[in-house]
């Protein structure tokens, strides 16, 4: 990022290639809508591009870019269409994730397992969607992207103590939503 | 969601995530041996993490990169059209230019605004004592009042 700030435009391409999949997946798990998630991920990279002149390496670049992604997601969730929506998004309507055969190919697993995996994906996404926005952000940043509590605190603008509570409450809520899958877990 | 009775249950997540201090870890490990509720919670939350991590990543749309770079180019074009002279007016220079413009506008307005109503010195005095002068007509005609009886009897004329 510092190289890009100093005028090396090619380094922006490297950053984009390195982070695009992680950011799209973060937005995807946040929003449960593929198209919106890709739009938001593109917005994240546009903001990175615009902010380059003001960039100060106070934290790791990954912490910074995920902070931007979190802000983009939280802003998107504030829009009335999400604020007043009480029903979960219909999995069949959202073009949810990759097709089972593509998953099977990608992960080198049997098609039946890929179908089960796709069902699990949908259930997990719906469960995540039930979490309050900041709780969702904290859980995603911890579980899928492995950020520390300190980094998450910077990303979502809360204290480490609040992050600790948010993650624990989030996990307990998800435990209730995904009980059937958790109970099956030792047998897998 | 069932509320835990053990007040250390809230430490389970932090323990899993390596977010406890060494002292807290030692204390929590001792506690785990004695508390079935926390043991159960640790087991369930560890399984939950496994379930969550099994959900697969999505692939990007084939045109994701192209769409992004198109957006970026569009924005760069818009920016270069809108802020063409921006490189010459950055930072403090922008403020200086804005202040100069504001000063010119205010000066222009001051110079071109219509003249305020100008009063003579006499008019100013009249304005200051307007209440008194309202009664001036009565004072001016006091002579009439003095001769009122003569006027009434017809001995004098106006």
mmCIF file of C-alpha atoms in Angstrom:
data_model
loop_
_atom_site.group_PDB
_atom_site.id
_atom_site.type_symbol
_atom_site.label_atom_id
_atom_site.label_comp_id
_atom_site.label_asym_id
_atom_site.label_seq_id
_atom_site.Cartn_x
_atom_site.Cartn_y
_atom_site.Cartn_z
ATOM 1 C CA UNK A 1 0.000 0.000 0.000
ATOM 2 C CA UNK A 2 2.905 2.315 0.774
ATOM 3 C CA UNK A 3 4.335 1.598 -2.684
ATOM 4 C CA UNK A 4 0.961 2.453 -4.218
ATOM 5 C CA UNK A 5 0.804 5.608 -2.107
ATOM 6 C CA UNK A 6 4.204 6.546 -3.548
ATOM 7 C CA UNK A 7 2.836 6.270 -7.076
ATOM 8 C CA UNK A 8 3.490 2.631 -7.981
ATOM 9 C CA UNK A 9 0.105 1.880 -9.589
ATOM 10 C CA UNK A 10 0.996 -1.772 -10.297
ATOM 11 C CA UNK A 11 1.099 -2.485 -6.551
ATOM 12 C CA UNK A 12 -2.601 -1.645 -6.320
ATOM 13 C CA UNK A 13 -3.249 -4.519 -8.749
ATOM 14 C CA UNK A 14 -1.289 -6.827 -6.435
ATOM 15 C CA UNK A 15 -3.325 -5.745 -3.415
ATOM 16 C CA UNK A 16 -6.539 -6.216 -5.373
ATOM 17 C CA UNK A 17 -5.555 -9.734 -6.453
ATOM 18 C CA UNK A 18 -4.391 -10.701 -2.990
ATOM 19 C CA UNK A 19 -7.473 -9.532 -1.093
ATOM 20 C CA UNK A 20 -10.392 -9.698 -3.521
ATOM 21 C CA UNK A 21 -11.505 -13.265 -2.653
ATOM 22 C CA UNK A 22 -11.317 -12.681 1.096
ATOM 23 C CA UNK A 23 -13.201 -9.389 0.860
ATOM 24 C CA UNK A 24 -15.907 -10.807 -1.420
ATOM 25 C CA UNK A 25 -16.399 -13.739 0.946
ATOM 26 C CA UNK A 26 -16.531 -11.458 3.959
ATOM 27 C CA UNK A 27 -19.170 -9.279 2.299
ATOM 28 C CA UNK A 28 -20.977 -12.387 1.050
ATOM 29 C CA UNK A 29 -21.267 -13.838 4.547
ATOM 30 C CA UNK A 30 -22.292 -10.446 5.874
ATOM 31 C CA UNK A 31 -25.038 -9.776 3.347
ATOM 32 C CA UNK A 32 -26.218 -13.189 2.120
ATOM 33 C CA UNK A 33 -26.540 -11.909 -1.421
ATOM 34 C CA UNK A 34 -23.879 -12.604 -4.001
ATOM 35 C CA UNK A 35 -24.491 -9.656 -6.315
ATOM 36 C CA UNK A 36 -24.647 -7.110 -3.493
ATOM 37 C CA UNK A 37 -21.541 -8.652 -1.928
ATOM 38 C CA UNK A 38 -19.529 -8.236 -5.131
ATOM 39 C CA UNK A 39 -20.721 -4.635 -5.525
ATOM 40 C CA UNK A 40 -19.701 -3.918 -1.958
ATOM 41 C CA UNK A 41 -16.326 -5.589 -2.358
ATOM 42 C CA UNK A 42 -15.705 -3.398 -5.408
ATOM 43 C CA UNK A 43 -16.709 -0.365 -3.337
ATOM 44 C CA UNK A 44 -14.163 -1.440 -0.702
ATOM 45 C CA UNK A 45 -11.361 -1.448 -3.303
ATOM 46 C CA UNK A 46 -12.512 1.886 -4.699
ATOM 47 C CA UNK A 47 -12.270 3.331 -1.190
ATOM 48 C CA UNK A 48 -8.815 1.827 -0.776
ATOM 49 C CA UNK A 49 -7.789 3.448 -4.060
ATOM 50 C CA UNK A 50 -9.237 6.832 -3.037
ATOM 51 C CA UNK A 51 -7.712 6.702 0.459
ATOM 52 C CA UNK A 52 -4.185 5.925 -0.740
ATOM 53 C CA UNK A 53 -2.908 9.529 -0.407
ATOM 54 C CA UNK A 54 -4.118 9.663 3.205
ATOM 55 C CA UNK A 55 -3.022 6.131 4.150
ATOM 56 C CA UNK A 56 -0.985 5.876 7.355
ATOM 57 C CA UNK A 57 0.408 2.470 8.290
ATOM 58 C CA UNK A 58 -0.874 2.566 11.875
ATOM 59 C CA UNK A 59 -2.064 -1.041 11.712
ATOM 60 C CA UNK A 60 -1.599 -4.006 9.384
ATOM 61 C CA UNK A 61 -2.999 -3.429 5.906
ATOM 62 C CA UNK A 62 -5.376 -6.391 6.346
ATOM 63 C CA UNK A 63 -6.805 -4.781 9.521
ATOM 64 C CA UNK A 64 -7.331 -1.551 7.622
ATOM 65 C CA UNK A 65 -8.971 -3.039 4.531
ATOM 66 C CA UNK A 66 -11.314 -5.176 6.656
ATOM 67 C CA UNK A 67 -12.213 -2.063 8.640
ATOM 68 C CA UNK A 68 -13.256 -0.443 5.366
ATOM 69 C CA UNK A 69 -15.155 -3.595 4.375
ATOM 70 C CA UNK A 70 -16.953 -3.609 7.746
ATOM 71 C CA UNK A 71 -17.964 0.046 7.308
ATOM 72 C CA UNK A 72 -19.253 -0.645 3.804
ATOM 73 C CA UNK A 73 -21.291 -3.617 5.046
ATOM 74 C CA UNK A 74 -22.672 -1.760 8.071
ATOM 75 C CA UNK A 75 -23.659 1.207 5.857
ATOM 76 C CA UNK A 76 -25.352 -1.123 3.417
ATOM 77 C CA UNK A 77 -27.292 -2.748 6.262
ATOM 78 C CA UNK A 78 -28.543 0.692 7.367
ATOM 79 C CA UNK A 79 -30.405 1.072 4.087
ATOM 80 C CA UNK A 80 -34.192 0.847 4.541
ATOM 81 C CA UNK A 81 -34.540 -2.307 2.449
ATOM 82 C CA UNK A 82 -32.545 -4.201 5.088
ATOM 83 C CA UNK A 83 -33.706 -2.231 8.104
ATOM 84 C CA UNK A 84 -37.390 -3.020 7.629
ATOM 85 C CA UNK A 85 -36.939 -6.523 6.269
ATOM 86 C CA UNK A 86 -37.942 -9.140 8.819
ATOM 87 C CA UNK A 87 -37.977 -12.211 6.611
ATOM 88 C CA UNK A 88 -34.880 -14.176 5.745
ATOM 89 C CA UNK A 89 -33.673 -14.078 2.175
ATOM 90 C CA UNK A 90 -34.915 -17.029 0.205
ATOM 91 C CA UNK A 91 -31.938 -19.223 -0.587
ATOM 92 C CA UNK A 92 -33.327 -20.246 -3.970
ATOM 93 C CA UNK A 93 -33.688 -16.607 -5.034
ATOM 94 C CA UNK A 94 -30.237 -15.401 -4.129
ATOM 95 C CA UNK A 95 -28.231 -17.643 -6.425
ATOM 96 C CA UNK A 96 -26.683 -18.901 -3.245
ATOM 97 C CA UNK A 97 -23.020 -19.748 -3.675
ATOM 98 C CA UNK A 98 -21.455 -22.006 -6.257
ATOM 99 C CA UNK A 99 -23.426 -24.878 -7.807
ATOM 100 C CA UNK A 100 -22.876 -28.245 -6.035
ATOM 101 C CA UNK A 101 -20.945 -29.714 -8.954
ATOM 102 C CA UNK A 102 -18.619 -26.743 -8.978
ATOM 103 C CA UNK A 103 -18.091 -27.165 -5.228
ATOM 104 C CA UNK A 104 -17.413 -30.871 -5.751
ATOM 105 C CA UNK A 105 -14.865 -30.038 -8.426
ATOM 106 C CA UNK A 106 -13.236 -27.281 -6.437
ATOM 107 C CA UNK A 107 -12.905 -29.266 -3.216
ATOM 108 C CA UNK A 108 -12.388 -32.668 -4.812
ATOM 109 C CA UNK A 109 -15.361 -34.231 -3.011
ATOM 110 C CA UNK A 110 -18.255 -36.470 -4.080
ATOM 111 C CA UNK A 111 -21.313 -34.748 -5.592
ATOM 112 C CA UNK A 112 -23.538 -35.950 -2.693
ATOM 113 C CA UNK A 113 -21.184 -34.393 -0.225
ATOM 114 C CA UNK A 114 -21.172 -31.240 -2.307
ATOM 115 C CA UNK A 115 -24.980 -31.093 -2.110
ATOM 116 C CA UNK A 116 -24.784 -31.493 1.686
ATOM 117 C CA UNK A 117 -22.089 -28.791 1.783
ATOM 118 C CA UNK A 118 -24.275 -26.425 -0.218
ATOM 119 C CA UNK A 119 -27.174 -26.997 2.155
ATOM 120 C CA UNK A 120 -24.864 -26.301 5.095
ATOM 121 C CA UNK A 121 -23.632 -23.106 3.393
ATOM 122 C CA UNK A 122 -27.200 -21.859 3.081
ATOM 123 C CA UNK A 123 -28.049 -22.718 6.693
ATOM 124 C CA UNK A 124 -24.871 -21.075 8.007
ATOM 125 C CA UNK A 125 -25.531 -17.926 6.000
ATOM 126 C CA UNK A 126 -29.085 -17.699 7.258
ATOM 127 C CA UNK A 127 -27.887 -18.211 10.836
ATOM 128 C CA UNK A 128 -25.269 -15.471 10.423
ATOM 129 C CA UNK A 129 -27.946 -13.201 9.029
ATOM 130 C CA UNK A 130 -29.851 -13.489 12.316
ATOM 131 C CA UNK A 131 -27.003 -11.912 14.292
ATOM 132 C CA UNK A 132 -27.055 -8.167 15.001
ATOM 133 C CA UNK A 133 -24.736 -6.331 12.595
ATOM 134 C CA UNK A 134 -21.729 -5.657 14.854
ATOM 135 C CA UNK A 135 -21.957 -9.086 16.423
ATOM 136 C CA UNK A 136 -21.961 -10.570 12.938
ATOM 137 C CA UNK A 137 -18.931 -8.515 11.955
ATOM 138 C CA UNK A 138 -17.005 -9.571 15.066
ATOM 139 C CA UNK A 139 -17.826 -13.257 14.594
ATOM 140 C CA UNK A 140 -16.904 -13.224 10.894
ATOM 141 C CA UNK A 141 -13.657 -11.362 11.471
ATOM 142 C CA UNK A 142 -12.662 -13.794 14.199
ATOM 143 C CA UNK A 143 -13.802 -17.144 12.823
ATOM 144 C CA UNK A 144 -13.241 -16.746 9.083
ATOM 145 C CA UNK A 145 -10.441 -14.211 8.927
ATOM 146 C CA UNK A 146 -8.629 -14.976 12.175
ATOM 147 C CA UNK A 147 -8.231 -11.430 13.451
ATOM 148 C CA UNK A 148 -7.326 -10.899 17.103
ATOM 149 C CA UNK A 149 -9.738 -9.193 19.503
ATOM 150 C CA UNK A 150 -7.501 -6.122 19.438
ATOM 151 C CA UNK A 151 -7.676 -5.903 15.638
ATOM 152 C CA UNK A 152 -11.435 -6.508 15.620
ATOM 153 C CA UNK A 153 -11.867 -3.727 18.190
ATOM 154 C CA UNK A 154 -10.177 -1.327 15.749
ATOM 155 C CA UNK A 155 -12.204 -2.609 12.827
ATOM 156 C CA UNK A 156 -15.629 -2.265 14.389
ATOM 157 C CA UNK A 157 -14.884 0.703 16.646
ATOM 158 C CA UNK A 158 -15.488 -0.988 20.009
ATOM 159 C CA UNK A 159 -13.365 -1.841 23.029
ATOM 160 C CA UNK A 160 -11.678 -5.234 23.312
ATOM 161 C CA UNK A 161 -13.979 -6.029 26.206
ATOM 162 C CA UNK A 162 -17.038 -5.378 24.032
ATOM 163 C CA UNK A 163 -15.567 -7.500 21.249
ATOM 164 C CA UNK A 164 -15.080 -10.362 23.699
ATOM 165 C CA UNK A 165 -18.735 -10.132 24.740
ATOM 166 C CA UNK A 166 -19.980 -9.721 21.152
ATOM 167 C CA UNK A 167 -18.133 -12.812 19.959
ATOM 168 C CA UNK A 168 -19.259 -14.926 22.860
ATOM 169 C CA UNK A 169 -22.907 -13.866 22.496
ATOM 170 C CA UNK A 170 -22.685 -14.358 18.736
ATOM 171 C CA UNK A 171 -21.300 -17.857 19.109
ATOM 172 C CA UNK A 172 -24.036 -18.761 21.601
ATOM 173 C CA UNK A 173 -26.732 -17.493 19.236
ATOM 174 C CA UNK A 174 -25.247 -19.446 16.330
ATOM 175 C CA UNK A 175 -25.018 -22.520 18.563
ATOM 176 C CA UNK A 176 -28.779 -22.330 19.055
ATOM 177 C CA UNK A 177 -29.465 -21.857 15.304
ATOM 178 C CA UNK A 178 -27.092 -24.599 14.186
ATOM 179 C CA UNK A 179 -27.826 -27.062 16.978
ATOM 180 C CA UNK A 180 -28.669 -29.944 14.624
ATOM 181 C CA UNK A 181 -25.415 -29.582 12.742
ATOM 182 C CA UNK A 182 -23.362 -29.244 15.918
ATOM 183 C CA UNK A 183 -24.918 -32.396 17.370
ATOM 184 C CA UNK A 184 -23.962 -34.263 14.203
ATOM 185 C CA UNK A 185 -20.435 -32.910 14.268
ATOM 186 C CA UNK A 186 -18.660 -35.693 16.295
ATOM 187 C CA UNK A 187 -20.062 -38.296 13.862
ATOM 188 C CA UNK A 188 -18.518 -36.575 10.847
ATOM 189 C CA UNK B 1 -30.885 -18.623 24.193
ATOM 190 C CA UNK B 2 -30.378 -20.247 27.578
ATOM 191 C CA UNK B 3 -28.604 -18.043 30.082
ATOM 192 C CA UNK B 4 -25.604 -19.614 31.747
ATOM 193 C CA UNK B 5 -25.532 -19.988 35.518
ATOM 194 C CA UNK B 6 -21.735 -20.031 35.677
ATOM 195 C CA UNK B 7 -20.216 -16.561 35.613
ATOM 196 C CA UNK B 8 -17.035 -17.855 33.986
ATOM 197 C CA UNK B 9 -18.882 -19.242 30.979
ATOM 198 C CA UNK B 10 -18.367 -15.907 29.224
ATOM 199 C CA UNK B 11 -14.624 -16.708 29.161
ATOM 200 C CA UNK B 12 -15.074 -19.794 26.985
ATOM 201 C CA UNK B 13 -14.871 -17.902 23.663
ATOM 202 C CA UNK B 14 -11.864 -15.857 24.749
ATOM 203 C CA UNK B 15 -10.172 -19.080 25.911
ATOM 204 C CA UNK B 16 -10.816 -20.694 22.512
ATOM 205 C CA UNK B 17 -9.514 -17.612 20.716
ATOM 206 C CA UNK B 18 -6.346 -17.311 22.801
ATOM 207 C CA UNK B 19 -7.467 -13.944 24.117
ATOM 208 C CA UNK B 20 -6.881 -14.646 27.827
ATOM 209 C CA UNK B 21 -3.771 -13.723 29.767
ATOM 210 C CA UNK B 22 -1.580 -16.529 31.123
ATOM 211 C CA UNK B 23 -3.008 -16.080 34.603
ATOM 212 C CA UNK B 24 -6.562 -16.212 33.248
ATOM 213 C CA UNK B 25 -5.782 -19.340 31.230
ATOM 214 C CA UNK B 26 -4.438 -21.137 34.307
ATOM 215 C CA UNK B 27 -7.459 -20.077 36.345
ATOM 216 C CA UNK B 28 -9.871 -21.092 33.611
ATOM 217 C CA UNK B 29 -8.253 -24.515 33.142
ATOM 218 C CA UNK B 30 -8.669 -25.224 36.849
ATOM 219 C CA UNK B 31 -12.255 -24.035 36.618
ATOM 220 C CA UNK B 32 -12.963 -26.261 33.596
ATOM 221 C CA UNK B 33 -12.143 -29.366 35.626
ATOM 222 C CA UNK B 34 -14.788 -28.420 38.163
ATOM 223 C CA UNK B 35 -17.511 -26.967 35.947
ATOM 224 C CA UNK B 36 -19.469 -29.314 33.664
ATOM 225 C CA UNK B 37 -21.388 -26.372 32.225
ATOM 226 C CA UNK B 38 -18.243 -24.658 30.929
ATOM 227 C CA UNK B 39 -16.892 -27.966 29.635
ATOM 228 C CA UNK B 40 -20.119 -28.522 27.730
ATOM 229 C CA UNK B 41 -20.048 -24.963 26.402
ATOM 230 C CA UNK B 42 -16.419 -25.330 25.266
ATOM 231 C CA UNK B 43 -17.252 -28.584 23.476
ATOM 232 C CA UNK B 44 -20.319 -27.096 21.734
ATOM 233 C CA UNK B 45 -18.586 -23.873 20.685
ATOM 234 C CA UNK B 46 -15.581 -25.761 19.351
ATOM 235 C CA UNK B 47 -17.947 -27.902 17.275
ATOM 236 C CA UNK B 48 -19.751 -24.759 16.148
ATOM 237 C CA UNK B 49 -16.506 -23.256 14.855
ATOM 238 C CA UNK B 50 -15.856 -26.448 12.874
ATOM 239 C CA UNK B 51 -19.347 -26.294 11.358
ATOM 240 C CA UNK B 52 -18.932 -22.622 10.459
ATOM 241 C CA UNK B 53 -15.531 -23.223 8.863
ATOM 242 C CA UNK B 54 -16.980 -26.021 6.748
ATOM 243 C CA UNK B 55 -19.123 -23.528 4.853
ATOM 244 C CA UNK B 56 -17.308 -23.030 1.607
ATOM 245 C CA UNK B 57 -15.954 -19.841 0.106
ATOM 246 C CA UNK B 58 -17.721 -18.518 -2.979
ATOM 247 C CA UNK B 59 -15.898 -18.053 -6.251
ATOM 248 C CA UNK B 60 -15.875 -14.612 -7.771
ATOM 249 C CA UNK B 61 -17.987 -13.876 -10.835
ATOM 250 C CA UNK B 62 -15.900 -14.210 -14.012
ATOM 251 C CA UNK B 63 -16.348 -10.512 -14.760
ATOM 252 C CA UNK B 64 -15.594 -9.306 -11.214
ATOM 253 C CA UNK B 65 -12.196 -7.833 -12.133
ATOM 254 C CA UNK B 66 -13.436 -6.282 -15.367
ATOM 255 C CA UNK B 67 -16.414 -4.639 -13.635
ATOM 256 C CA UNK B 68 -14.165 -3.281 -10.893
ATOM 257 C CA UNK B 69 -11.587 -1.801 -13.273
ATOM 258 C CA UNK B 70 -14.402 -0.280 -15.336
ATOM 259 C CA UNK B 71 -15.738 1.391 -12.173
ATOM 260 C CA UNK B 72 -12.244 2.566 -11.310
ATOM 261 C CA UNK B 73 -11.670 4.021 -14.783
ATOM 262 C CA UNK B 74 -15.068 5.738 -14.756
ATOM 263 C CA UNK B 75 -14.259 7.285 -11.407
ATOM 264 C CA UNK B 76 -10.782 8.396 -12.510
ATOM 265 C CA UNK B 77 -12.239 10.038 -15.626
ATOM 266 C CA UNK B 78 -14.907 11.817 -13.603
ATOM 267 C CA UNK B 79 -12.319 12.957 -11.083
ATOM 268 C CA UNK B 80 -9.891 14.249 -13.704
ATOM 269 C CA UNK B 81 -12.683 16.209 -15.423
ATOM 270 C CA UNK B 82 -14.062 17.620 -12.193
ATOM 271 C CA UNK B 83 -10.788 18.303 -10.456
ATOM 272 C CA UNK B 84 -8.594 19.128 -13.440
ATOM 273 C CA UNK B 85 -6.664 21.940 -11.746
ATOM 274 C CA UNK B 86 -6.686 20.110 -8.380
ATOM 275 C CA UNK B 87 -2.957 19.286 -8.396
ATOM 276 C CA UNK B 88 -2.223 22.993 -8.486
ATOM 277 C CA UNK B 89 -4.620 23.699 -5.615
ATOM 278 C CA UNK B 90 -3.906 21.166 -2.936
ATOM 279 C CA UNK B 91 -3.913 21.443 0.853
ATOM 280 C CA UNK B 92 -3.537 24.969 2.189
ATOM 281 C CA UNK B 93 -3.603 26.443 -1.297
ATOM 282 C CA UNK B 94 -7.244 25.349 -1.644
ATOM 283 C CA UNK B 95 -8.130 27.234 1.528
ATOM 284 C CA UNK B 96 -6.195 30.302 0.387
ATOM 285 C CA UNK B 97 -7.963 30.284 -3.000
ATOM 286 C CA UNK B 98 -11.359 29.797 -1.346
ATOM 287 C CA UNK B 99 -10.689 32.674 1.101
ATOM 288 C CA UNK B 100 -9.608 34.986 -1.750
ATOM 289 C CA UNK B 101 -12.782 34.160 -3.683
ATOM 290 C CA UNK B 102 -14.941 34.810 -0.610
ATOM 291 C CA UNK B 103 -13.185 38.147 -0.005
ATOM 292 C CA UNK B 104 -13.716 39.212 -3.619
ATOM 293 C CA UNK B 105 -17.412 38.348 -3.437
ATOM 294 C CA UNK B 106 -17.920 40.303 -0.191
ATOM 295 C CA UNK B 107 -15.988 43.345 -1.529
ATOM 296 C CA UNK B 108 -17.974 43.296 -4.769
ATOM 297 C CA UNK B 109 -21.217 43.182 -2.864
ATOM 298 C CA UNK B 110 -20.172 46.080 -0.627
ATOM 299 C CA UNK B 111 -19.247 48.201 -3.612
ATOM 300 C CA UNK B 112 -22.306 47.499 -5.707
ATOM 301 C CA UNK B 113 -25.074 47.440 -3.076
ATOM 302 C CA UNK B 114 -27.564 50.388 -3.255
ATOM 303 C CA UNK B 115 -26.729 53.450 -1.110
ATOM 304 C CA UNK B 116 -28.450 53.520 2.233
ATOM 305 C CA UNK B 117 -30.906 56.447 2.724
ATOM 306 C CA UNK B 118 -28.808 59.524 3.603
ATOM 307 C CA UNK B 119 -30.329 62.040 6.092
ATOM 308 C CA UNK B 120 -29.485 65.671 6.630
ATOM 309 C CA UNK B 121 -28.414 66.872 10.085
ATOM 310 C CA UNK B 122 -31.805 68.545 10.543
ATOM 311 C CA UNK B 123 -33.648 65.349 9.675
ATOM 312 C CA UNK B 124 -31.548 63.461 12.175
ATOM 313 C CA UNK B 125 -32.515 65.910 14.932
ATOM 314 C CA UNK B 126 -36.173 65.561 13.923
ATOM 315 C CA UNK B 127 -35.894 61.795 14.027
ATOM 316 C CA UNK B 128 -34.320 61.923 17.502
ATOM 317 C CA UNK B 129 -37.080 64.143 18.926
ATOM 318 C CA UNK B 130 -39.906 62.725 16.914
ATOM 319 C CA UNK B 131 -42.162 62.213 19.960
ATOM 320 C CA UNK B 132 -41.944 65.890 20.902
ATOM 321 C CA UNK B 133 -42.394 67.097 17.368
ATOM 322 C CA UNK B 134 -45.556 65.045 17.006
ATOM 323 C CA UNK B 135 -47.124 67.615 19.363
ATOM 324 C CA UNK B 136 -45.602 70.503 17.418
ATOM 325 C CA UNK B 137 -48.842 71.342 15.649
ATOM 326 C CA UNK B 138 -50.606 71.932 18.982
ATOM 327 C CA UNK B 139 -47.736 74.091 20.213
ATOM 328 C CA UNK B 140 -47.766 76.041 16.980
ATOM 329 C CA UNK B 141 -51.474 76.782 17.405
ATOM 330 C CA UNK B 142 -51.345 77.752 21.090
ATOM 331 C CA UNK B 143 -52.086 81.336 20.027
ATOM 332 C CA UNK B 144 -55.487 80.158 18.845
ATOM 333 C CA UNK B 145 -56.233 78.743 22.252
ATOM 334 C CA UNK B 146 -55.128 81.947 23.969
ATOM 335 C CA UNK B 147 -57.585 83.952 21.821
ATOM 336 C CA UNK B 148 -60.275 81.310 22.043
ATOM 337 C CA UNK B 149 -62.772 83.469 23.976
ATOM 338 C CA UNK B 150 -62.307 86.427 21.621
ATOM 339 C CA UNK B 151 -62.786 84.188 18.632
ATOM 340 C CA UNK B 152 -65.905 82.694 20.138
ATOM 341 C CA UNK B 153 -67.484 86.078 20.817
ATOM 342 C CA UNK B 154 -66.558 87.255 17.323
ATOM 343 C CA UNK B 155 -64.243 89.996 18.569
ATOM 344 C CA UNK B 156 -61.304 88.474 16.791
ATOM 345 C CA UNK B 157 -60.881 86.675 13.532
ATOM 346 C CA UNK B 158 -58.586 83.844 12.446
#
